[in-house]
Coordinates of C-alpha atoms in Angstrom, one line a residue:
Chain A
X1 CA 77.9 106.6 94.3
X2 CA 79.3 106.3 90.9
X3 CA 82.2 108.2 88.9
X4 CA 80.4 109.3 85.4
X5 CA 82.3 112.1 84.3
X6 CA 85.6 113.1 85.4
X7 CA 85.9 116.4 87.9
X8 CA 88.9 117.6 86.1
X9 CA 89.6 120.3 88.9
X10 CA 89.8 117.2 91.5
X11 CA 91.9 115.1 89.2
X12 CA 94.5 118.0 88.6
X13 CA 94.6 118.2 92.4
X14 CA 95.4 114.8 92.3
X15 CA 98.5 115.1 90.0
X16 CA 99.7 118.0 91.3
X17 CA 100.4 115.8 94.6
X18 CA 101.0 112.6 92.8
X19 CA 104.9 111.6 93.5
X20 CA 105.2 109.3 90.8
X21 CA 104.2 111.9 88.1
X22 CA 106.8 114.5 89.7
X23 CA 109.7 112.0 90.0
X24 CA 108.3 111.2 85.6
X25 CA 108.6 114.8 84.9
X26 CA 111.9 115.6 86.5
X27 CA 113.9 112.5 85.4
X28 CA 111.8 110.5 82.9
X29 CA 110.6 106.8 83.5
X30 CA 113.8 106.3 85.2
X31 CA 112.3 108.6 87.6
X32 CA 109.0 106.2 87.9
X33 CA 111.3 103.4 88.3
X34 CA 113.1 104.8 91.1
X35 CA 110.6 106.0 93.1
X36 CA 108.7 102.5 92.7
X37 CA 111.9 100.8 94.2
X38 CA 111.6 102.8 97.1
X39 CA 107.9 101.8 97.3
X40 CA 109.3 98.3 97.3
X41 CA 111.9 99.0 99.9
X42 CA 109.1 100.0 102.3
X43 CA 106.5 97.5 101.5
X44 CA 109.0 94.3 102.1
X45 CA 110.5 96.3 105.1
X46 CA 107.3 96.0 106.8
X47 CA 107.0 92.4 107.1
X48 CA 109.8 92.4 109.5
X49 CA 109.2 96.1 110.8
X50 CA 106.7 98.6 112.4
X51 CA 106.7 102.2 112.5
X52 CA 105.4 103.9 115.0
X53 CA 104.7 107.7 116.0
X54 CA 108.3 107.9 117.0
X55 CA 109.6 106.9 114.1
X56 CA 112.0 108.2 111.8
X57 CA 112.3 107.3 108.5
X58 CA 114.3 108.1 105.7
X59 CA 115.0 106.1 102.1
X60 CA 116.0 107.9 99.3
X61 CA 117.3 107.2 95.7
X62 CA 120.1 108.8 93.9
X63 CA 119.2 109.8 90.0
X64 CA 123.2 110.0 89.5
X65 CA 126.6 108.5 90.4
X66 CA 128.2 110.6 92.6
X67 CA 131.7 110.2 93.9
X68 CA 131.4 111.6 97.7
X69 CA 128.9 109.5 98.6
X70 CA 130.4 106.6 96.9
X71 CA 133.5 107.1 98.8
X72 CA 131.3 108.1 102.3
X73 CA 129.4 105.0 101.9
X74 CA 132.6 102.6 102.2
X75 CA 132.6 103.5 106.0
X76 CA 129.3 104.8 106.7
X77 CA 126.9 102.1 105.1
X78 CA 126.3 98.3 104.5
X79 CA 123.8 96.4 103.0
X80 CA 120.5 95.6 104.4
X81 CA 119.4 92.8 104.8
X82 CA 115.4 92.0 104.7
X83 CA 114.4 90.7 108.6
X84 CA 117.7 90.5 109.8
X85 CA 119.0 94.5 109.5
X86 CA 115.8 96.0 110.9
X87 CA 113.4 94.1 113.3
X88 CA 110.6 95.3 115.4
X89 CA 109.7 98.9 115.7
X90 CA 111.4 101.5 113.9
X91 CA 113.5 104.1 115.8
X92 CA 115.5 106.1 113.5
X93 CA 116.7 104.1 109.9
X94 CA 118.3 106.0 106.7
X95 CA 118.5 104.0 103.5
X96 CA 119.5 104.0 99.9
X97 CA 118.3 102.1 97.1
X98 CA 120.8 102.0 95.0
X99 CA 120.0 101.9 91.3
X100 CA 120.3 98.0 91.0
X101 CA 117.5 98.1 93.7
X102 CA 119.7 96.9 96.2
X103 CA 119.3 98.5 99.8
X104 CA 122.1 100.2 101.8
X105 CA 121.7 101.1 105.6
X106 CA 123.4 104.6 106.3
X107 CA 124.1 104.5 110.3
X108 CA 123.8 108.5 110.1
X109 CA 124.2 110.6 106.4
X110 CA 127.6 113.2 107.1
X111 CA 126.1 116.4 106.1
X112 CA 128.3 116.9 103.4
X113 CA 126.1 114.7 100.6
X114 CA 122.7 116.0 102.7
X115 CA 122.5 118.3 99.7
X116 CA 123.5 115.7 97.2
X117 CA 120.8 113.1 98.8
X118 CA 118.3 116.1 97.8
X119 CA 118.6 116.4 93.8
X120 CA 117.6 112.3 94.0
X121 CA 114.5 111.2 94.8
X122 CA 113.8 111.2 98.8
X123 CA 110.8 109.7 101.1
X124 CA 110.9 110.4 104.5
X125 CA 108.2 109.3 107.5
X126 CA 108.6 112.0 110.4
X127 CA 106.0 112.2 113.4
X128 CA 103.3 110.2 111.3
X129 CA 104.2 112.7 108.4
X130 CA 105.3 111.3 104.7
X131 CA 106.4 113.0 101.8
X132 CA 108.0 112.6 99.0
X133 CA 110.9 114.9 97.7
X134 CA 111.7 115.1 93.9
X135 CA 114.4 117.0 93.5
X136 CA 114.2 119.1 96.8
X137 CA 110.6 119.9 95.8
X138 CA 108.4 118.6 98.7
X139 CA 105.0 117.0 98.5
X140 CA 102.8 115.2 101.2
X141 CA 101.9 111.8 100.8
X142 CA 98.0 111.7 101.3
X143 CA 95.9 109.5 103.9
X144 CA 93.9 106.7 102.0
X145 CA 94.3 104.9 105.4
X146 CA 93.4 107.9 107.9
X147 CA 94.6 106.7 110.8
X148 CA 97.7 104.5 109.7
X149 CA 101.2 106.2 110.8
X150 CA 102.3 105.1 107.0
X151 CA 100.7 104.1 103.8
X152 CA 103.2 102.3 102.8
X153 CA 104.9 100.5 106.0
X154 CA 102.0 98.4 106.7
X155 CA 101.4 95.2 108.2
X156 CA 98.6 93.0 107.2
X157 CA 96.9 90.2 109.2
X158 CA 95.7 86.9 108.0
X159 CA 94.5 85.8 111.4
X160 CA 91.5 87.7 112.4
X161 CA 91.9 87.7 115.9
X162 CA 95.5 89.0 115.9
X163 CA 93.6 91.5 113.9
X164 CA 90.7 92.1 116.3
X165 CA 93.5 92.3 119.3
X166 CA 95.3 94.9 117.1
X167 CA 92.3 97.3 116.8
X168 CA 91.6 97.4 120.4
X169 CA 95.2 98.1 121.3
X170 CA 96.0 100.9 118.5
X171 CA 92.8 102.4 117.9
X172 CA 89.8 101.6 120.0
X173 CA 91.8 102.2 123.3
X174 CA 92.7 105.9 123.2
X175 CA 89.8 106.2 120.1
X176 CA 92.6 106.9 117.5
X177 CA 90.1 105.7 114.8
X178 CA 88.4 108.5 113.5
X179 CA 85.3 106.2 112.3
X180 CA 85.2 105.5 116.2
X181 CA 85.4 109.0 117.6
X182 CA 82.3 109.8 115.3
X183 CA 79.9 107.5 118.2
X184 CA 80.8 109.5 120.8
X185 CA 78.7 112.4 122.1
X186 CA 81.7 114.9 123.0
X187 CA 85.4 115.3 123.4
X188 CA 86.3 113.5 126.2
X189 CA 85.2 110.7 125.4
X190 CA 82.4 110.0 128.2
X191 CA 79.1 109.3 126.8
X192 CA 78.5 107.4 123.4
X193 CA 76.1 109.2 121.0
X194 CA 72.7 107.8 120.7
X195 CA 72.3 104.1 119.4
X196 CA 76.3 104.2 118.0
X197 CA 76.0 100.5 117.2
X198 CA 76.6 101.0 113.4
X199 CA 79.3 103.6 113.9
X200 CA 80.9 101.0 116.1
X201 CA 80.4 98.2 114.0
X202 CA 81.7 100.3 110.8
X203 CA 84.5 101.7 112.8
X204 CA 85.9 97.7 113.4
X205 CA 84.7 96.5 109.6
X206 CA 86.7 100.0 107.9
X207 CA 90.2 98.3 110.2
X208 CA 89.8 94.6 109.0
X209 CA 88.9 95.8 105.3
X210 CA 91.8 97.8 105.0
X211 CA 94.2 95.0 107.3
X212 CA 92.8 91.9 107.2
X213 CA 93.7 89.6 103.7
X214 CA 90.1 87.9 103.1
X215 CA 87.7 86.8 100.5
X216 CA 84.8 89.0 101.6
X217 CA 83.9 91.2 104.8
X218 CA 80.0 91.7 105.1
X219 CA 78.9 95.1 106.9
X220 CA 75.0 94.4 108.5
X221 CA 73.8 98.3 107.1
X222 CA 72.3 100.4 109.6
X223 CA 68.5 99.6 108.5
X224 CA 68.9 96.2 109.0
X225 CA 67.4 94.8 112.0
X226 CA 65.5 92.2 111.0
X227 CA 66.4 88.5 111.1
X228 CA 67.2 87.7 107.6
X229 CA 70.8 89.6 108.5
X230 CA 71.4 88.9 111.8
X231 CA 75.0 89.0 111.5
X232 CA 77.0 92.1 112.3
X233 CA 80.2 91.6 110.2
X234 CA 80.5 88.2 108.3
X235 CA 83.9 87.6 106.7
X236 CA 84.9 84.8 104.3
X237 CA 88.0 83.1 103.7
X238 CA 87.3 80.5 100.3
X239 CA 90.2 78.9 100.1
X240 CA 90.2 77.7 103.8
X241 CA 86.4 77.1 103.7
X242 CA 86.1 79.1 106.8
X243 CA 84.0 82.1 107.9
X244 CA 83.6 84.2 111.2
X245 CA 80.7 86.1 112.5
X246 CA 81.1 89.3 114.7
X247 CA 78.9 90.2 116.5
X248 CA 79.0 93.5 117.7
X249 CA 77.8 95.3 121.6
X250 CA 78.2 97.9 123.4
X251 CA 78.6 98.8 127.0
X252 CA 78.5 101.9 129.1
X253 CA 75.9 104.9 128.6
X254 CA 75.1 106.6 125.6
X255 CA 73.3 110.2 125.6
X256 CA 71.1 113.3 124.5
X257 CA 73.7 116.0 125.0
X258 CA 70.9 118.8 124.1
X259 CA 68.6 117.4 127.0
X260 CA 71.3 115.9 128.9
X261 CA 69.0 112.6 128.8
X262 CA 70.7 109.3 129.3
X263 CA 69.3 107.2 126.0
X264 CA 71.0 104.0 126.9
X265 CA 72.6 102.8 130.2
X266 CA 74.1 99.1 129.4
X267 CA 76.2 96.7 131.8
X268 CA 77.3 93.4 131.5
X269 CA 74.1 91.5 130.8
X270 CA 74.0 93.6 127.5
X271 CA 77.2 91.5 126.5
X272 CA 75.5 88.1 128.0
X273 CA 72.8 89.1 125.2
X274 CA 75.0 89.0 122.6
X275 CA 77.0 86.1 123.4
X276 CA 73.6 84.4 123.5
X277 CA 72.6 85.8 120.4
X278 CA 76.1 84.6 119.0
X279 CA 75.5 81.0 120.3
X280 CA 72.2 80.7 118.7
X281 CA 73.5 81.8 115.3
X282 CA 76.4 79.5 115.4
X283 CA 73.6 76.8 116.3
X284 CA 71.2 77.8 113.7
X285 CA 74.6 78.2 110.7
X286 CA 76.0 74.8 112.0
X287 CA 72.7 73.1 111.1
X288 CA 72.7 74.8 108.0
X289 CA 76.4 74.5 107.1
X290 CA 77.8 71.8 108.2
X291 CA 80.9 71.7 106.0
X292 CA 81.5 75.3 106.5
X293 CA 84.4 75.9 109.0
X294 CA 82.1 79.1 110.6
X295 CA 83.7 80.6 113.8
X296 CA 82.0 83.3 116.3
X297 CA 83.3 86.6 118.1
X298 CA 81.5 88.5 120.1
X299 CA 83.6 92.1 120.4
X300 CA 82.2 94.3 123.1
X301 CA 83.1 97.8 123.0
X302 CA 83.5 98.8 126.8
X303 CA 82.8 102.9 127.3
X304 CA 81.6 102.5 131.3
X305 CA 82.5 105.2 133.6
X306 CA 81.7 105.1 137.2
X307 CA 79.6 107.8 139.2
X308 CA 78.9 109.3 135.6
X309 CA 76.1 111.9 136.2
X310 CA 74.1 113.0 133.0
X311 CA 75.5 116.7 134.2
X312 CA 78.6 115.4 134.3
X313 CA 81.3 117.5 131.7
X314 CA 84.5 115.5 133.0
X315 CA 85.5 112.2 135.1
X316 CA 88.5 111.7 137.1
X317 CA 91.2 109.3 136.6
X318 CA 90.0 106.7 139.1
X319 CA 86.2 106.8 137.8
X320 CA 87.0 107.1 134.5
X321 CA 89.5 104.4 134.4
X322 CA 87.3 102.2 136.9
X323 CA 86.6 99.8 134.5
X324 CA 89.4 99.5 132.4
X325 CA 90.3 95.8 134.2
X326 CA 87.3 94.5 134.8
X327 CA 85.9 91.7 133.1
X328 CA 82.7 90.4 132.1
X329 CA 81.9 87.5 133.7
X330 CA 79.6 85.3 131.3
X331 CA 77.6 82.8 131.9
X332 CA 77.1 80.1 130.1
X333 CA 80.8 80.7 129.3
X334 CA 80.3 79.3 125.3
X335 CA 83.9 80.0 124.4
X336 CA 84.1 77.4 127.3
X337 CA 81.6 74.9 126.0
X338 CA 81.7 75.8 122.3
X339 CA 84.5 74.9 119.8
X340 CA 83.4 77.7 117.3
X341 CA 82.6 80.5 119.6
X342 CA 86.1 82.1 120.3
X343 CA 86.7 84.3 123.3
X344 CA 85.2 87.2 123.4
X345 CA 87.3 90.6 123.1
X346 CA 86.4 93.4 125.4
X347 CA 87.7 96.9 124.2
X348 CA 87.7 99.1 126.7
X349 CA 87.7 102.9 125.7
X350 CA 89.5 105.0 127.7
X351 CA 88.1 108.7 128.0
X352 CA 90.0 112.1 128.4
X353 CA 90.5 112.4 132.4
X354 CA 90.9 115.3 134.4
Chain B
X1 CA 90.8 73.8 79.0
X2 CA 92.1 77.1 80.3
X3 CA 91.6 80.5 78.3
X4 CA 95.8 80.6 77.2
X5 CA 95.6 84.5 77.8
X6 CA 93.5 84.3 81.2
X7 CA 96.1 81.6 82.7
X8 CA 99.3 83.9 81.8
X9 CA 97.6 87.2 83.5
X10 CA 96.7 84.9 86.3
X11 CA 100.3 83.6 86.6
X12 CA 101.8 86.8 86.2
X13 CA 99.7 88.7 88.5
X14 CA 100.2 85.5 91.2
X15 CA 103.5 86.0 90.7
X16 CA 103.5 90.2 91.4
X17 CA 101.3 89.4 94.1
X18 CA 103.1 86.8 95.6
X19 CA 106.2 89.2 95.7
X20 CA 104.9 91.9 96.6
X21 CA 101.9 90.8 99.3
X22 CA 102.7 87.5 100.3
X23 CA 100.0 85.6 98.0
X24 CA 96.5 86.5 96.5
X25 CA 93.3 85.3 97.2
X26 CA 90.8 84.8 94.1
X27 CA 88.9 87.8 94.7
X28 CA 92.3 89.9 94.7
X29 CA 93.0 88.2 91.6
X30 CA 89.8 88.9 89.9
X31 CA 90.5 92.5 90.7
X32 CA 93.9 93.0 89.3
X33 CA 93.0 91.3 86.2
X34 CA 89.8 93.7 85.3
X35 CA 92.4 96.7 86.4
X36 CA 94.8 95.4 83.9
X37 CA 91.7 95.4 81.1
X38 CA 91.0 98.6 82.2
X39 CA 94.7 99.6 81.3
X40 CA 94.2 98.2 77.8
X41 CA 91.6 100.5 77.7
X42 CA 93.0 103.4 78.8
X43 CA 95.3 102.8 76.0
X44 CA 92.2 102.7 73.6
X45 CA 92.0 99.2 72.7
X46 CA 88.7 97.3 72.2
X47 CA 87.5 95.3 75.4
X48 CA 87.1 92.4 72.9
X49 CA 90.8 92.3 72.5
X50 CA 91.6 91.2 75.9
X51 CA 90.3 87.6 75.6
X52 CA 87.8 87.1 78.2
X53 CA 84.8 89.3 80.0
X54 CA 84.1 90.3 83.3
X55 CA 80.8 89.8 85.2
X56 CA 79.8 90.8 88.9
X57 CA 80.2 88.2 91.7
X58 CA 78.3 88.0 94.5
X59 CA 80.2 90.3 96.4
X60 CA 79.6 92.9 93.3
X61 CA 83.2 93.0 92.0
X62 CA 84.3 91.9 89.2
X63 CA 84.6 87.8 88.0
X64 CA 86.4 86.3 85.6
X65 CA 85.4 82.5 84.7
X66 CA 88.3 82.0 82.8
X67 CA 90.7 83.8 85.7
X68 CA 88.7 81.2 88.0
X69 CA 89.6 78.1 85.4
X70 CA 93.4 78.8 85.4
X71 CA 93.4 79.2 89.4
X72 CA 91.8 75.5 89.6
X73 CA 93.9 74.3 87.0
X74 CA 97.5 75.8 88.1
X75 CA 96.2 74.7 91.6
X76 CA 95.8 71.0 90.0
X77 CA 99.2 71.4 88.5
X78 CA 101.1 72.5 91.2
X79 CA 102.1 76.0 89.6
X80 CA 100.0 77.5 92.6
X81 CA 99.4 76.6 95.9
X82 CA 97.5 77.2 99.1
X83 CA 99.0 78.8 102.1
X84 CA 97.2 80.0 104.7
X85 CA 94.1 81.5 103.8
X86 CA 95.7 82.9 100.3
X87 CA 97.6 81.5 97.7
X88 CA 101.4 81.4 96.3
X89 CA 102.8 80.9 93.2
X90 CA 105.9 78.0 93.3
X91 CA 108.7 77.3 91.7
X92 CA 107.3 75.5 88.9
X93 CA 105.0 78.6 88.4
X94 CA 107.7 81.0 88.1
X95 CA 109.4 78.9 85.4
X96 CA 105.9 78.3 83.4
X97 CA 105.4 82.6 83.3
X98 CA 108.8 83.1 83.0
X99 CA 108.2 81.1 79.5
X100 CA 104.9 82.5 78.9
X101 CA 106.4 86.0 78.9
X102 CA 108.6 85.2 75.5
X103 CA 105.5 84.6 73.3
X104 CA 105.0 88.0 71.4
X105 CA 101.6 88.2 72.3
X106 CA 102.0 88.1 75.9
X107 CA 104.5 90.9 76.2
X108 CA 101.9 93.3 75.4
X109 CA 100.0 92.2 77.8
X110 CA 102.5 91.8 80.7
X111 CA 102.5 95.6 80.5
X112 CA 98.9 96.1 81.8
X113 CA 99.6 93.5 84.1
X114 CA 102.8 95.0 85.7
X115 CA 101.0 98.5 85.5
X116 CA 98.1 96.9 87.4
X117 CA 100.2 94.7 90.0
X118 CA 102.7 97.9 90.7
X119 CA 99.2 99.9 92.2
X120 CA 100.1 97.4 95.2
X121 CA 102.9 99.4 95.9
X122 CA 100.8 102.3 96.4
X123 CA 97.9 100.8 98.1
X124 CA 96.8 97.6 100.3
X125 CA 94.3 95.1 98.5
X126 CA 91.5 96.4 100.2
X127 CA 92.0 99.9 99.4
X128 CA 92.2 98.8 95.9
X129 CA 88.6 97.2 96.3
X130 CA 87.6 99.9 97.7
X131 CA 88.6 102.1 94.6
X132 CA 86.3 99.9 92.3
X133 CA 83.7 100.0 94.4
X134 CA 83.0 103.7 93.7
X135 CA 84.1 102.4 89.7
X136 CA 80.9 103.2 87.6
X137 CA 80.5 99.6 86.0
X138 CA 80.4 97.7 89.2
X139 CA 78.8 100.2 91.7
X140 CA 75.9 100.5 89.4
X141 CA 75.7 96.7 89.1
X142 CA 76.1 96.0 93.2
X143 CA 73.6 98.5 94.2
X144 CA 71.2 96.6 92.1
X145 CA 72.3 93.6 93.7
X146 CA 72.5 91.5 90.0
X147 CA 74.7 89.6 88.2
X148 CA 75.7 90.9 84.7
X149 CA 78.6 91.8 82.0
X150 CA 80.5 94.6 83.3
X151 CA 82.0 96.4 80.5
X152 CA 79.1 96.6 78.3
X153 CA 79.3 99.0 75.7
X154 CA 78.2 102.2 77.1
X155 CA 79.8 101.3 79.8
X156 CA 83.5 101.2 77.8
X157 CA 82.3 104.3 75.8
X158 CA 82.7 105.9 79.5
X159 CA 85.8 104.7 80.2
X160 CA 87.1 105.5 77.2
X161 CA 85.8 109.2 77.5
X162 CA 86.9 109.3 81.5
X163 CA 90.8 107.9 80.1
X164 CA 91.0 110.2 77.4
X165 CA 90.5 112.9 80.4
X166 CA 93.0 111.3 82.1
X167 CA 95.4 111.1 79.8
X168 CA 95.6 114.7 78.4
X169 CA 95.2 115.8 82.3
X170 CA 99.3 113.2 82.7
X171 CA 100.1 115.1 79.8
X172 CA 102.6 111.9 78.5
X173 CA 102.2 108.5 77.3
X174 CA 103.0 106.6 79.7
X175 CA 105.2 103.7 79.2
X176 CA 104.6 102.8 82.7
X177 CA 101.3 102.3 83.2
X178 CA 101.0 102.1 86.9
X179 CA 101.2 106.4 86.9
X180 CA 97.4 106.1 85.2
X181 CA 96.0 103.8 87.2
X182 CA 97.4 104.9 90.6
X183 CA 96.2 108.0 89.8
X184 CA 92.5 106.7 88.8
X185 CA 92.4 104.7 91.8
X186 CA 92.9 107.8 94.2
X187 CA 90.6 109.8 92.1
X188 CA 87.8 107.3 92.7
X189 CA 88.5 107.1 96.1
X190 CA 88.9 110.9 97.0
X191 CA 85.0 111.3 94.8
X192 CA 83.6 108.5 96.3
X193 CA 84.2 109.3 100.1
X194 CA 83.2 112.6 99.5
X195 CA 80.3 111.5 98.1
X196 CA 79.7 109.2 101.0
X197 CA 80.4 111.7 102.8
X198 CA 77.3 114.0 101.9
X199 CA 75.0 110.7 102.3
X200 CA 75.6 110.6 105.8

């Protein structure tokens, strides 16, 4: 797709929304400069930080001295200090940047300046919510990341299994990734769609784009099945000389809601596949590649039920949870016998149980 | 012998990246520097004015040999240096842009630089790519999986005419020129995953 002329309509949208252009209209570039050093705040925060669902979050800017909260902040505030004030997740936090840029950590704000706090220039991050506030007026911070609590508060990965270990735990487990919930064939979660493989494998390459520092991510395009891109995901890291491979499977039953067909039914030895498959890639790039530090995954996205019945329309607790702890056992075990085939990451997807 | 404006973008940017995302790879690097000659055009300067050209990489974004030349050269020099899988700008570095920014010619520049780094603060690196993928110039030239100039002619003629929209739609000259370009950025991503969108 390509941008040739500019939908003005879509673009006014834009600035209508656009924080930066409110807090430039209502106090000049002193405005711009202020609401950028609350940007700051929260991107160096986050190297120290999470925020979470729960979390409340409040940093805001003053545009003018004033002499109440000067005095208030004497006994109510101190200065923050990057990965020693804040560590960990994110309960409840209220700062200031001050106009030097420097940060100040209210321990509550006395309601008596909550009105003066409001003519500044105010972000707050309540129940996954942001917005910005220019001068009491209100405006919501859009999702470029959809599924990320905040835009800003972010935490990136350089290690790709930390990465891979991440995704399963925050989005793949309970399906908060909304690229993920598109593979499956209904609500609760029990039955992938027919052939979901790409959905699944563009689901996990949308999270390490966005979180994951690298050269280059490679996504194997739905068409492709043929053996000149055998590789799922490739990504590259230059300056290391290194690469990984994923290669993506699936487990578990995948359906035709409209003739209640099962389309796929896959148990372990659909993951043994794959780790073969992985192994004789690695072989066949070693040969070619020798200088090229090339790595292997093998992520198995686990959606088995047990006692699902095609006329099934819900599974208990115990069957739908069955297989939550249970292991593939593989064998040849190559992240035994192989230096560059890592261990392979199960991701079990837990539906909605009655 | 490094291009002298290609090694001071690519030691200011290291340095805004550095600061603000913990290092830069190349392709990162690449990226910000074509944002910042897109800045240059948004304010309605030739392309030929900011010193070097752009061609598509493998990867379809935009490339840089002379951004490429001062990497290996600041790398040789010790004003850069590996961590991890990124890069970081020392000590040394900070004091050779810190110089650079003095010369005349270079504070011009160090605006579309700053405007370009400061879309960080907005966005993640790979949000950013993401934004230039739906960019005219380079989609065009990745889809047809080849490698060639970027901002050719009609290609600039575009951006000028798409900028000009822009900038009546801000309404203000911006002096900070990170307000245009986050802007254009979320515009190309809002169009381009509609569009997507539609495909599927």
């Amino acid at each position: 797709m390509t941008v040739t002329k500019v939908n003005l309509e879509t673009l006014q949208a834009l600035l209508t929304n656009e924080p930066l252009l409110a807090a430039k209209n209502q106090f000049g570039e002193q405005g711009v400069s202020r609401l950028k050093s609350i940007l700051y705040f929260l991107k160096r925060c986050a190297r120290y930080a999470t925020v979470n669902e729960k979390s409340n979050l409040t940093v805001f800017a003053l545009m003018q001295p004033d002499s109440l909260v000067d005095t208030l902040r004497l006994n109510h505030a101190t200065a923050f200090q990057y990965g020693v004030t804040v560590l960990g997740s994110i309960h409840s936090l209220s700062i200031e940047i001050r106009e030097d840029g420097s940060p100040f950590v209210w321990q509550s704000i006395p309601t008596q300046i909550g009105g003066v706090i409001q003519t500044g220039i105010v972000y707050q991050l309540l129940q996954s919510v942001e917005t910005f506030s220019v001068n009491g007026v209100a405006m919501p911070v859009g999702k470029v990341i959809e599924d990320a609590v905040s835009q800003f508060c972010l935490n990136y990965f350089t290690d790709l299994k930390e990465a891979l270990v991440a995704y399963r735990d925050s989005m793949a487990r309970t399906s908060k990734c909304h690229l993920l919930r598109q593979a499956w064939a209904e609500q609760d979660r029990l039955w992938f769609v027919n052939e979901p493989e790409y959905r699944l494998r563009r689901a996990l390459h949308n999270y390490l784009y966005s979180y994951l520092r690298h050269d280059d991510i490679d996504l194997r395009e739905e068409q492709n099945v043929d053996d000149s891109h055998p590789v799922d995901i490739k990504i590259v890291w230059r300056m290391e000389n290194r690469s990984a491979i994923i290669e993506v499977k699936w487990i578990g039953k995948s359906i035709n809601l409209a003739t209640r067909n099962i389309t796929a039914d896959y148990g372990d030895a659909r993951a043994r596949t794959g780790a073969d498959q992985l192994a004789k890639y690695l072989e066949s790039h070693r040969q070619e590649a020798a200088k090229e530090d090339t790595r292997g995954y093998l992520v198995v996205f686990d959606c088995r039920r047990k006692l699902l019945k095609p006329s099934a329309t819900a599974v208990t607790k115990a069957n739908g949870l069955h297989y939550q702890n249970r292991d593939i056992k593989y064998n040849p075990k190559f992240h035994k016998t192989r230096q560059d085939f890592e261990e392979p990451i199960r991701m079990f997807l837990e539906p909605v149980c009655v | 012998m490094s291009d002298p404006a290609a090694y001071f973008d690519m030691l200011s940017l290291g340095e805004r990246m550095s600061d603000l995302i913990e290092g830069f790879s190349r392709p990162e690097l690449h990226l910000l520097s074509y944002a910042s000659c897109l800045l240059s055009l948004y304010e309605g300067h030739p392309v030929a004015d900011w010193g070097y050209e752009f061609i598509s990489a493998d990867n379809g974004l935009p490339f840089a040999q002379e951004i490429d030349m001062a990497i290996d050269i600041a790398l040789g020099l010790g004003q850069v240096y590996p961590k991890g899988p990124l890069m970081l700008l020392s000590p040394e570095g900070a004091t050779e842009v810190s110089e650079l920014r003095q010369l005349e010619g270079n504070r011009t520049r160090e605006r579309y630089l700053a405007g370009a780094a400061d879309c960080l603060l907005v966005f993640n690196p790979g949000n950013v790519r993401e934004a230039f993928n739906y960019d005219p110039a380079i989609s065009f030239l990745k889809d047809g999986r080849h490698t060639a100039w970027v901002l050719t002619d009609p290609v600039v003629e575009r951006f000028y005419a798409n900028f000009h929209q822009l900038r009546e739609a801000l309404a203000y000259d911006a002096h900070d020129l990170s307000v245009p370009l986050v802007t254009w950025l979320k515009y190309l991503i809002q169009t381009g995953r509609t569009h997507d969108s539609y495909k599927s």
